[in-house]
């Protein structure tokens, strides 16, 4: 039944010869025209990225042009998606690069045929620039422009995406990385954003499958093609000895990734909101939709060797009323990208952990800001927070500049990735079990089924902020509310 994914596995050497619409020529994350592992090195992408062009010469100002448009991009099948959309004609969109303290100006043009707003996921901007006020009141309509402007107050790895009809527009390709440098960062040999995504294609037309079924609205829309940086099968050049910083984001509508990198240890050096106090090594990494991790990898392989970045988690997606496994290799591997060693060896830059900006809170904070309850009624087909669906979820009011805990209780049988705009948080405990020290700032975190997660925040960014499940079908279906951080 599922014939698509084996074709896209990057270990295959027998991909059909198709004319490839090169979708990512301007993405900054280098593209390759050939996904087949031919053994040739000529098709390898350099390890790194090119940021969006900065139009302002001032050292502390980043000014860029950003246009959303209908754009047919190729997810690696060789067949461009006619229902696709893109920022600056690239999927993912071009990398927005800045540094702590910079003023960022984005000249946004909506060249699509639907209303839009841009959300800078994880950035502590002002409410007017967050995309939510526009969503609720004055969207950027087709043909219109909007000037987004904000100051960078956090370093690390973030992303931006549309925040209207998100389940449709993010599936269509409207997302891009944000790389924010901190002063004491030592540049690694390779700094590579990797956007993990999936897209659900109709297997007859190889185009984006029709709108969501009732089941998808409850279970989330899981794709049948897995992609890294907008397509399957990218091959990235590595050299023995080099240090790579992988900036990972899960932009999938609903898919949880369980990421492994063959033959290499990943050392987690940062999470959603910047660098950790204590890096830690992992052999796999679970990422909920919306989450980011920054990991460092030391390249230890030999010339000619190839190592796959894989999703080992098997999830089911619905197709013609049947539940289908996305597991082309039949063994939970699901490669999406590979790293291929060239000849030679370098003395790498190594990695020096930048100074973290993470207070040690722990269980000391007693002020309960709010206790949220997430529920999902499978029979009624509804998802709710505090017994209601957007826009009827009661407003949560909390005072500014007060350390407060929040509890998110998941009464459903599904995982929900909970995302809060405007203020950053740390996870204190999950199901009553304390999270180990070294935990960094988060803006998105998994709430396991039948579990309560406790988080803590300093609530230092005032205004009305949205919070919601980052399974986009749940967010669009009403699992979303607003919180006011009130200035005295
Ligand atoms: Cu959810």
GROMACS .gro file of C-alpha atoms and ligand atoms in nm:
model
  489
    1UNK     CA    1   0.000   0.000   0.000
    2UNK     CA    2   0.264   0.249   0.100
    3UNK     CA    3   0.492   0.274  -0.198
    4UNK     CA    4   0.606   0.630  -0.165
    5UNK     CA    5   0.848   0.627   0.122
    6UNK     CA    6   1.085   0.349   0.013
    7UNK     CA    7   1.144   0.557  -0.297
    8UNK     CA    8   1.255   0.843  -0.081
    9UNK     CA    9   1.491   0.654   0.144
   10UNK     CA   10   1.833   0.800   0.082
   11UNK     CA   11   2.002   0.461   0.089
   12UNK     CA   12   1.824   0.371  -0.234
   13UNK     CA   13   2.027   0.406  -0.548
   14UNK     CA   14   1.743   0.348  -0.790
   15UNK     CA   15   1.537   0.662  -0.775
   16UNK     CA   16   1.346   0.719  -1.099
   17UNK     CA   17   1.487   0.982  -1.326
   18UNK     CA   18   1.257   1.279  -1.297
   19UNK     CA   19   1.292   1.641  -1.381
   20UNK     CA   20   1.338   1.803  -1.046
   21UNK     CA   21   1.191   2.142  -0.977
   22UNK     CA   22   1.461   2.286  -0.758
   23UNK     CA   23   1.264   2.432  -0.472
   24UNK     CA   24   1.529   2.548  -0.236
   25UNK     CA   25   1.765   2.745  -0.453
   26UNK     CA   26   1.727   3.052  -0.234
   27UNK     CA   27   1.672   2.885   0.099
   28UNK     CA   28   2.026   2.943   0.214
   29UNK     CA   29   2.028   2.583   0.327
   30UNK     CA   30   2.205   2.442   0.029
   31UNK     CA   31   2.018   2.220  -0.208
   32UNK     CA   32   2.108   1.925  -0.423
   33UNK     CA   33   1.957   1.825  -0.751
   34UNK     CA   34   1.998   1.453  -0.696
   35UNK     CA   35   1.869   1.253  -0.403
   36UNK     CA   36   2.009   0.920  -0.515
   37UNK     CA   37   2.322   0.794  -0.344
   38UNK     CA   38   2.535   0.757  -0.651
   39UNK     CA   39   2.858   0.759  -0.459
   40UNK     CA   40   2.966   1.072  -0.639
   41UNK     CA   41   3.060   1.364  -0.420
   42UNK     CA   42   2.959   1.627  -0.673
   43UNK     CA   43   2.599   1.639  -0.554
   44UNK     CA   44   2.685   1.693  -0.190
   45UNK     CA   45   2.561   2.006  -0.023
   46UNK     CA   46   2.807   2.212   0.178
   47UNK     CA   47   2.748   2.192   0.553
   48UNK     CA   48   2.616   2.533   0.651
   49UNK     CA   49   2.367   2.800   0.558
   50UNK     CA   50   2.341   3.139   0.390
   51UNK     CA   51   2.120   3.388   0.571
   52UNK     CA   52   1.865   3.624   0.421
   53UNK     CA   53   2.028   3.934   0.275
   54UNK     CA   54   2.064   4.211   0.533
   55UNK     CA   55   1.959   4.536   0.363
   56UNK     CA   56   2.087   4.763   0.641
   57UNK     CA   57   2.462   4.816   0.677
   58UNK     CA   58   2.437   4.915   1.045
   59UNK     CA   59   2.595   4.642   1.260
   60UNK     CA   60   2.304   4.621   1.504
   61UNK     CA   61   2.021   4.626   1.250
   62UNK     CA   62   1.900   4.336   1.041
   63UNK     CA   63   1.658   4.438   0.768
   64UNK     CA   64   1.514   4.180   0.530
   65UNK     CA   65   1.250   4.133   0.265
   66UNK     CA   66   1.010   3.844   0.315
   67UNK     CA   67   0.742   3.744   0.066
   68UNK     CA   68   0.494   3.460   0.105
   69UNK     CA   69   0.366   3.325  -0.225
   70UNK     CA   70   0.210   3.025  -0.391
   71UNK     CA   71   0.507   2.818  -0.499
   72UNK     CA   72   0.539   2.464  -0.633
   73UNK     CA   73   0.822   2.292  -0.446
   74UNK     CA   74   0.956   1.940  -0.470
   75UNK     CA   75   0.951   1.737  -0.147
   76UNK     CA   76   1.193   1.488  -0.302
   77UNK     CA   77   0.949   1.297  -0.521
   78UNK     CA   78   1.054   1.489  -0.831
   79UNK     CA   79   0.698   1.617  -0.865
   80UNK     CA   80   0.649   1.981  -0.755
   81UNK     CA   81   0.351   2.041  -0.526
   82UNK     CA   82   0.111   2.271  -0.707
   83UNK     CA   83  -0.062   2.356  -0.377
   84UNK     CA   84   0.268   2.451  -0.219
   85UNK     CA   85   0.353   2.785  -0.063
   86UNK     CA   86   0.689   2.933   0.030
   87UNK     CA   87   0.870   3.226   0.186
   88UNK     CA   88   1.097   3.385  -0.076
   89UNK     CA   89   1.035   3.087  -0.304
   90UNK     CA   90   1.215   2.838  -0.081
   91UNK     CA   91   1.111   2.557   0.155
   92UNK     CA   92   1.210   2.597   0.426
   93UNK     CA   93   1.217   2.973   0.390
   94UNK     CA   94   1.552   3.153   0.412
   95UNK     CA   95   1.731   3.166   0.747
   96UNK     CA   96   1.678   3.484   0.948
   97UNK     CA   97   2.014   3.543   1.117
   98UNK     CA   98   2.078   3.804   1.386
   99UNK     CA   99   2.252   3.843   1.720
  100UNK     CA  100   2.156   3.934   2.072
  101UNK     CA  101   2.057   4.303   2.090
  102UNK     CA  102   1.993   4.348   1.717
  103UNK     CA  103   1.694   4.540   1.591
  104UNK     CA  104   1.519   4.330   1.326
  105UNK     CA  105   1.298   4.475   1.054
  106UNK     CA  106   1.105   4.247   0.822
  107UNK     CA  107   0.928   4.391   0.519
  108UNK     CA  108   0.659   4.128   0.475
  109UNK     CA  109   0.452   4.094   0.157
  110UNK     CA  110   0.156   3.859   0.133
  111UNK     CA  111   0.156   3.748  -0.230
  112UNK     CA  112  -0.075   3.450  -0.166
  113UNK     CA  113  -0.454   3.449  -0.190
  114UNK     CA  114  -0.532   3.400   0.180
  115UNK     CA  115  -0.506   3.616   0.494
  116UNK     CA  116  -0.190   3.576   0.694
  117UNK     CA  117   0.015   3.671   0.997
  118UNK     CA  118   0.369   3.575   1.092
  119UNK     CA  119   0.456   3.430   1.432
  120UNK     CA  120   0.819   3.440   1.550
  121UNK     CA  121   0.806   3.117   1.745
  122UNK     CA  122   0.986   3.151   2.080
  123UNK     CA  123   1.095   3.513   2.041
  124UNK     CA  124   0.992   3.747   2.321
  125UNK     CA  125   0.867   4.027   2.097
  126UNK     CA  126   0.583   4.271   2.173
  127UNK     CA  127   0.222   4.152   2.135
  128UNK     CA  128   0.170   4.371   1.825
  129UNK     CA  129   0.454   4.187   1.646
  130UNK     CA  130   0.367   3.834   1.760
  131UNK     CA  131   0.117   3.762   1.483
  132UNK     CA  132  -0.175   3.694   1.717
  133UNK     CA  133  -0.325   4.043   1.732
  134UNK     CA  134  -0.323   4.039   1.353
  135UNK     CA  135  -0.482   3.696   1.348
  136UNK     CA  136  -0.763   3.821   1.573
  137UNK     CA  137  -0.812   4.163   1.422
  138UNK     CA  138  -0.627   4.286   1.118
  139UNK     CA  139  -0.458   4.016   0.912
  140UNK     CA  140  -0.217   4.081   0.630
  141UNK     CA  141  -0.457   4.025   0.341
  142UNK     CA  142  -0.357   3.917  -0.010
  143UNK     CA  143  -0.154   4.193  -0.175
  144UNK     CA  144  -0.094   4.372   0.155
  145UNK     CA  145   0.232   4.435   0.339
  146UNK     CA  146   0.332   4.459   0.704
  147UNK     CA  147   0.649   4.582   0.874
  148UNK     CA  148   0.749   4.353   1.159
  149UNK     CA  149   1.004   4.509   1.392
  150UNK     CA  150   1.148   4.384   1.719
  151UNK     CA  151   1.463   4.359   1.929
  152UNK     CA  152   1.641   4.028   1.982
  153UNK     CA  153   1.654   3.953   2.356
  154UNK     CA  154   1.742   3.581   2.340
  155UNK     CA  155   2.003   3.376   2.158
  156UNK     CA  156   1.978   3.026   2.015
  157UNK     CA  157   1.753   2.867   1.758
  158UNK     CA  158   1.395   2.963   1.675
  159UNK     CA  159   1.165   2.954   1.375
  160UNK     CA  160   0.893   3.156   1.213
  161UNK     CA  161   0.574   3.042   1.049
  162UNK     CA  162   0.228   3.158   0.953
  163UNK     CA  163  -0.027   3.177   1.235
  164UNK     CA  164  -0.355   3.169   1.043
  165UNK     CA  165  -0.494   2.846   0.899
  166UNK     CA  166  -0.174   2.697   1.031
  167UNK     CA  167  -0.261   2.334   0.960
  168UNK     CA  168  -0.290   2.420   0.590
  169UNK     CA  169  -0.022   2.685   0.546
  170UNK     CA  170   0.258   2.516   0.740
  171UNK     CA  171   0.180   2.189   0.561
  172UNK     CA  172   0.207   2.390   0.237
  173UNK     CA  173   0.560   2.508   0.325
  174UNK     CA  174   0.540   2.841   0.511
  175UNK     CA  175   0.809   2.802   0.777
  176UNK     CA  176   1.174   2.905   0.819
  177UNK     CA  177   1.460   2.894   1.072
  178UNK     CA  178   1.587   3.178   1.291
  179UNK     CA  179   1.952   3.165   1.405
  180UNK     CA  180   2.038   3.407   1.687
  181UNK     CA  181   2.399   3.433   1.795
  182UNK     CA  182   2.524   3.515   2.145
  183UNK     CA  183   2.843   3.715   2.217
  184UNK     CA  184   3.062   3.435   2.350
  185UNK     CA  185   2.966   3.181   2.084
  186UNK     CA  186   3.264   3.018   1.912
  187UNK     CA  187   3.162   2.946   1.555
  188UNK     CA  188   3.164   2.571   1.487
  189UNK     CA  189   3.312   2.437   1.164
  190UNK     CA  190   2.958   2.383   1.045
  191UNK     CA  191   2.641   2.555   1.167
  192UNK     CA  192   2.347   2.373   1.008
  193UNK     CA  193   1.977   2.439   1.070
  194UNK     CA  194   1.775   2.122   1.003
  195UNK     CA  195   1.398   2.158   0.973
  196UNK     CA  196   1.220   1.825   1.021
  197UNK     CA  197   0.882   1.805   0.853
  198UNK     CA  198   0.636   1.567   0.697
  199UNK     CA  199   0.376   1.620   0.427
  200UNK     CA  200   0.074   1.406   0.339
  201UNK     CA  201   0.061   1.337  -0.034
  202UNK     CA  202  -0.208   1.166  -0.236
  203UNK     CA  203  -0.042   0.856  -0.380
  204UNK     CA  204  -0.218   0.886  -0.715
  205UNK     CA  205  -0.136   1.248  -0.789
  206UNK     CA  206   0.169   1.293  -0.561
  207UNK     CA  207   0.015   1.625  -0.463
  208UNK     CA  208  -0.079   1.752  -0.117
  209UNK     CA  209  -0.368   1.534  -0.005
  210UNK     CA  210  -0.715   1.685   0.040
  211UNK     CA  211  -0.816   1.872   0.356
  212UNK     CA  212  -0.827   1.693   0.685
  213UNK     CA  213  -1.079   1.426   0.770
  214UNK     CA  214  -1.260   1.424   1.103
  215UNK     CA  215  -1.012   1.161   1.219
  216UNK     CA  216  -0.714   1.378   1.123
  217UNK     CA  217  -0.862   1.667   1.316
  218UNK     CA  218  -0.853   1.450   1.627
  219UNK     CA  219  -0.534   1.251   1.566
  220UNK     CA  220  -0.338   1.521   1.381
  221UNK     CA  221  -0.236   1.513   1.017
  222UNK     CA  222   0.060   1.280   0.977
  223UNK     CA  223   0.243   1.292   0.646
  224UNK     CA  224   0.364   1.001   0.434
  225UNK     CA  225   0.681   1.179   0.319
  226UNK     CA  226   0.944   1.274   0.576
  227UNK     CA  227   1.174   1.565   0.492
  228UNK     CA  228   1.477   1.745   0.627
  229UNK     CA  229   1.506   2.101   0.498
  230UNK     CA  230   1.216   2.068   0.261
  231UNK     CA  231   1.289   1.739   0.092
  232UNK     CA  232   1.389   1.382   0.152
  233UNK     CA  233   1.733   1.249   0.070
  234UNK     CA  234   1.959   1.549   0.110
  235UNK     CA  235   2.330   1.458   0.130
  236UNK     CA  236   2.557   1.689   0.326
  237UNK     CA  237   2.938   1.693   0.303
  238UNK     CA  238   3.137   1.626   0.617
  239UNK     CA  239   3.508   1.607   0.688
  240UNK     CA  240   3.664   1.399   0.961
  241UNK     CA  241   3.755   1.610   1.262
  242UNK     CA  242   3.505   1.888   1.213
  243UNK     CA  243   3.255   2.006   1.473
  244UNK     CA  244   2.896   2.051   1.361
  245UNK     CA  245   2.622   2.239   1.541
  246UNK     CA  246   2.288   2.098   1.424
  247UNK     CA  247   2.001   2.335   1.497
  248UNK     CA  248   1.698   2.107   1.490
  249UNK     CA  249   1.333   2.209   1.473
  250UNK     CA  250   1.025   1.992   1.431
  251UNK     CA  251   0.790   2.182   1.198
  252UNK     CA  252   0.558   1.885   1.142
  253UNK     CA  253   0.185   1.943   1.186
  254UNK     CA  254   0.149   1.653   1.430
  255UNK     CA  255   0.444   1.415   1.404
  256UNK     CA  256   0.670   1.345   1.699
  257UNK     CA  257   1.021   1.263   1.578
  258UNK     CA  258   1.259   1.025   1.752
  259UNK     CA  259   1.585   1.123   1.589
  260UNK     CA  260   1.900   0.914   1.562
  261UNK     CA  261   2.225   0.983   1.378
  262UNK     CA  262   2.402   0.666   1.273
  263UNK     CA  263   2.748   0.613   1.416
  264UNK     CA  264   2.762   0.942   1.605
  265UNK     CA  265   2.677   1.076   1.948
  266UNK     CA  266   2.465   1.388   1.966
  267UNK     CA  267   2.544   1.622   2.254
  268UNK     CA  268   2.253   1.847   2.344
  269UNK     CA  269   2.391   2.197   2.404
  270UNK     CA  270   2.068   2.397   2.383
  271UNK     CA  271   1.689   2.377   2.379
  272UNK     CA  272   1.405   2.609   2.275
  273UNK     CA  273   1.534   2.922   2.449
  274UNK     CA  274   1.911   2.907   2.414
  275UNK     CA  275   2.213   2.727   2.552
  276UNK     CA  276   2.209   2.493   2.852
  277UNK     CA  277   2.418   2.518   3.167
  278UNK     CA  278   2.515   2.150   3.130
  279UNK     CA  279   2.530   1.978   2.789
  280UNK     CA  280   2.436   1.610   2.783
  281UNK     CA  281   2.492   1.330   2.534
  282UNK     CA  282   2.205   1.132   2.380
  283UNK     CA  283   2.178   0.838   2.139
  284UNK     CA  284   1.833   0.950   2.029
  285UNK     CA  285   1.624   1.263   2.063
  286UNK     CA  286   1.245   1.285   2.087
  287UNK     CA  287   1.109   1.609   1.945
  288UNK     CA  288   0.748   1.724   1.971
  289UNK     CA  289   0.602   1.955   1.705
  290UNK     CA  290   0.736   2.309   1.755
  291UNK     CA  291   1.029   2.205   1.976
  292UNK     CA  292   1.395   2.284   1.905
  293UNK     CA  293   1.719   2.124   2.011
  294UNK     CA  294   2.074   2.234   1.937
  295UNK     CA  295   2.314   1.940   1.927
  296UNK     CA  296   2.687   1.919   1.864
  297UNK     CA  297   2.834   1.631   1.664
  298UNK     CA  298   3.204   1.554   1.627
  299UNK     CA  299   3.271   1.401   1.286
  300UNK     CA  300   3.468   1.079   1.340
  301UNK     CA  301   3.397   0.888   1.018
  302UNK     CA  302   3.628   0.800   0.731
  303UNK     CA  303   3.637   0.915   0.370
  304UNK     CA  304   3.354   0.772   0.163
  305UNK     CA  305   3.142   0.670   0.461
  306UNK     CA  306   2.782   0.786   0.480
  307UNK     CA  307   2.570   0.819   0.794
  308UNK     CA  308   2.196   0.864   0.801
  309UNK     CA  309   1.984   1.099   1.011
  310UNK     CA  310   1.673   0.892   1.082
  311UNK     CA  311   1.336   0.903   1.253
  312UNK     CA  312   1.299   0.578   1.438
  313UNK     CA  313   0.947   0.643   1.559
  314UNK     CA  314   0.667   0.471   1.374
  315UNK     CA  315   0.337   0.655   1.366
  316UNK     CA  316   0.013   0.580   1.192
  317UNK     CA  317  -0.154   0.805   0.942
  318UNK     CA  318  -0.501   0.778   0.798
  319UNK     CA  319  -0.553   0.701   0.432
  320UNK     CA  320  -0.889   0.623   0.276
  321UNK     CA  321  -1.020   0.533   0.618
  322UNK     CA  322  -0.732   0.292   0.692
  323UNK     CA  323  -0.454   0.353   0.939
  324UNK     CA  324  -0.120   0.312   0.762
  325UNK     CA  325   0.227   0.286   0.913
  326UNK     CA  326   0.492   0.525   0.793
  327UNK     CA  327   0.787   0.292   0.817
  328UNK     CA  328   0.934   0.229   0.473
  329UNK     CA  329   1.230   0.026   0.589
  330UNK     CA  330   1.009  -0.188   0.808
  331UNK     CA  331   1.252  -0.146   1.092
  332UNK     CA  332   1.181   0.198   1.230
  333UNK     CA  333   1.470   0.368   1.051
  334UNK     CA  334   1.315   0.621   0.810
  335UNK     CA  335   1.621   0.812   0.690
  336UNK     CA  336   1.569   1.175   0.591
  337UNK     CA  337   1.921   1.308   0.533
  338UNK     CA  338   2.273   1.170   0.520
  339UNK     CA  339   2.619   1.301   0.601
  340UNK     CA  340   2.889   1.188   0.361
  341UNK     CA  341   3.260   1.203   0.443
  342UNK     CA  342   3.498   1.352   0.191
  343UNK     CA  343   3.867   1.281   0.186
  344UNK     CA  344   4.107   1.433   0.434
  345UNK     CA  345   4.089   1.539   0.793
  346UNK     CA  346   4.078   1.873   0.968
  347UNK     CA  347   4.158   1.999   1.315
  348UNK     CA  348   3.813   2.111   1.414
  349UNK     CA  349   3.705   2.417   1.606
  350UNK     CA  350   3.582   2.199   1.889
  351UNK     CA  351   3.291   2.319   2.099
  352UNK     CA  352   3.290   2.566   2.383
  353UNK     CA  353   2.958   2.602   2.559
  354UNK     CA  354   2.839   2.965   2.562
  355UNK     CA  355   2.741   3.104   2.902
  356UNK     CA  356   2.383   3.006   2.980
  357UNK     CA  357   2.115   3.244   3.104
  358UNK     CA  358   1.914   2.999   3.309
  359UNK     CA  359   1.812   3.061   3.670
  360UNK     CA  360   1.802   2.762   3.906
  361UNK     CA  361   1.439   2.762   4.013
  362UNK     CA  362   1.343   2.408   4.098
  363UNK     CA  363   1.046   2.350   4.324
  364UNK     CA  364   1.095   2.670   4.524
  365UNK     CA  365   0.832   2.869   4.334
  366UNK     CA  366   0.493   2.831   4.499
  367UNK     CA  367   0.279   3.094   4.325
  368UNK     CA  368   0.034   2.899   4.109
  369UNK     CA  369  -0.036   3.108   3.802
  370UNK     CA  370  -0.292   2.870   3.657
  371UNK     CA  371  -0.389   2.504   3.623
  372UNK     CA  372  -0.488   2.420   3.265
  373UNK     CA  373  -0.686   2.110   3.173
  374UNK     CA  374  -0.657   1.963   2.822
  375UNK     CA  375  -0.931   1.727   2.707
  376UNK     CA  376  -1.017   1.544   2.390
  377UNK     CA  377  -1.361   1.399   2.324
  378UNK     CA  378  -1.311   1.128   2.064
  379UNK     CA  379  -1.683   1.061   2.028
  380UNK     CA  380  -1.782   1.427   2.009
  381UNK     CA  381  -1.478   1.513   1.795
  382UNK     CA  382  -1.370   1.809   2.008
  383UNK     CA  383  -1.049   1.929   2.172
  384UNK     CA  384  -1.074   2.172   2.463
  385UNK     CA  385  -0.881   2.366   2.726
  386UNK     CA  386  -1.050   2.433   3.059
  387UNK     CA  387  -1.372   2.288   2.920
  388UNK     CA  388  -1.402   2.520   2.620
  389UNK     CA  389  -1.269   2.567   2.268
  390UNK     CA  390  -1.117   2.881   2.115
  391UNK     CA  391  -1.229   3.158   2.132
  392UNK     CA  392  -1.437   3.066   2.438
  393UNK     CA  393  -1.155   2.941   2.663
  394UNK     CA  394  -1.158   3.167   2.973
  395UNK     CA  395  -0.878   3.429   2.978
  396UNK     CA  396  -0.599   3.361   3.228
  397UNK     CA  397  -0.478   3.675   3.411
  398UNK     CA  398  -0.140   3.676   3.584
  399UNK     CA  399   0.072   3.963   3.724
  400UNK     CA  400   0.397   4.064   3.554
  401UNK     CA  401   0.740   4.009   3.713
  402UNK     CA  402   0.617   3.739   3.949
  403UNK     CA  403   0.782   3.397   3.947
  404UNK     CA  404   0.485   3.167   3.896
  405UNK     CA  405   0.425   2.801   3.827
  406UNK     CA  406   0.166   2.670   3.585
  407UNK     CA  407   0.027   2.320   3.565
  408UNK     CA  408  -0.090   2.166   3.241
  409UNK     CA  409  -0.303   1.860   3.302
  410UNK     CA  410  -0.361   1.633   3.005
  411UNK     CA  411  -0.674   1.427   3.064
  412UNK     CA  412  -0.667   1.278   2.713
  413UNK     CA  413  -0.507   0.964   2.571
  414UNK     CA  414  -0.284   1.159   2.328
  415UNK     CA  415   0.036   1.355   2.367
  416UNK     CA  416  -0.008   1.730   2.324
  417UNK     CA  417   0.286   1.968   2.265
  418UNK     CA  418   0.194   2.284   2.459
  419UNK     CA  419   0.324   2.616   2.323
  420UNK     CA  420   0.310   2.949   2.507
  421UNK     CA  421   0.377   3.278   2.330
  422UNK     CA  422   0.565   3.577   2.465
  423UNK     CA  423   0.719   3.439   2.787
  424UNK     CA  424   0.972   3.161   2.837
  425UNK     CA  425   0.938   2.877   3.080
  426UNK     CA  426   1.126   2.593   3.242
  427UNK     CA  427   0.975   2.252   3.300
  428UNK     CA  428   0.986   2.169   3.674
  429UNK     CA  429   0.834   1.823   3.680
  430UNK     CA  430   0.649   1.577   3.458
  431UNK     CA  431   0.395   1.357   3.634
  432UNK     CA  432   0.547   1.463   3.965
  433UNK     CA  433   0.899   1.357   3.865
  434UNK     CA  434   1.152   1.636   3.881
  435UNK     CA  435   1.333   1.727   3.561
  436UNK     CA  436   1.710   1.700   3.592
  437UNK     CA  437   1.920   2.011   3.629
  438UNK     CA  438   2.064   2.139   3.308
  439UNK     CA  439   1.714   2.197   3.181
  440UNK     CA  440   1.695   2.505   2.964
  441UNK     CA  441   1.430   2.753   2.859
  442UNK     CA  442   1.131   2.616   2.676
  443UNK     CA  443   0.838   2.761   2.489
  444UNK     CA  444   0.701   2.428   2.369
  445UNK     CA  445   0.695   2.105   2.569
  446UNK     CA  446   0.527   1.767   2.552
  447UNK     CA  447   0.240   1.684   2.786
  448UNK     CA  448   0.213   1.303   2.793
  449UNK     CA  449  -0.129   1.136   2.813
  450UNK     CA  450  -0.297   1.136   3.157
  451UNK     CA  451  -0.012   1.343   3.297
  452UNK     CA  452   0.034   1.683   3.458
  453UNK     CA  453   0.342   1.890   3.373
  454UNK     CA  454   0.450   2.177   3.597
  455UNK     CA  455   0.637   2.474   3.452
  456UNK     CA  456   0.775   2.796   3.594
  457UNK     CA  457   0.817   3.143   3.443
  458UNK     CA  458   0.934   3.488   3.550
  459UNK     CA  459   0.652   3.644   3.344
  460UNK     CA  460   0.864   3.937   3.232
  461UNK     CA  461   0.696   4.018   2.900
  462UNK     CA  462   0.361   4.193   2.948
  463UNK     CA  463   0.061   4.172   2.721
  464UNK     CA  464  -0.198   3.930   2.591
  465UNK     CA  465  -0.039   3.607   2.475
  466UNK     CA  466  -0.175   3.300   2.308
  467UNK     CA  467  -0.109   2.947   2.428
  468UNK     CA  468  -0.210   2.637   2.235
  469UNK     CA  469  -0.141   2.279   2.139
  470UNK     CA  470   0.118   2.271   1.858
  471UNK     CA  471  -0.052   1.980   1.687
  472UNK     CA  472  -0.183   2.222   1.429
  473UNK     CA  473  -0.512   2.040   1.374
  474UNK     CA  474  -0.576   2.070   1.749
  475UNK     CA  475  -0.485   2.441   1.751
  476UNK     CA  476  -0.712   2.509   1.454
  477UNK     CA  477  -0.979   2.294   1.621
  478UNK     CA  478  -0.989   2.509   1.933
  479UNK     CA  479  -0.719   2.381   2.170
  480UNK     CA  480  -0.600   2.738   2.228
  481UNK     CA  481  -0.653   3.024   2.471
  482UNK     CA  482  -0.516   3.359   2.582
  483UNK     CA  483  -0.322   3.469   2.888
  484UNK     CA  484  -0.273   3.830   3.002
  485UNK     CA  485   0.053   3.913   3.175
  486UNK     CA  486  -0.060   4.232   3.350
  487UNK     CA  487   0.161   4.534   3.407
  488UNK     CA  488   0.101   4.701   3.743
  489LIG    CU1  489  -0.296   1.852   2.090
   0.00000   0.00000   0.00000
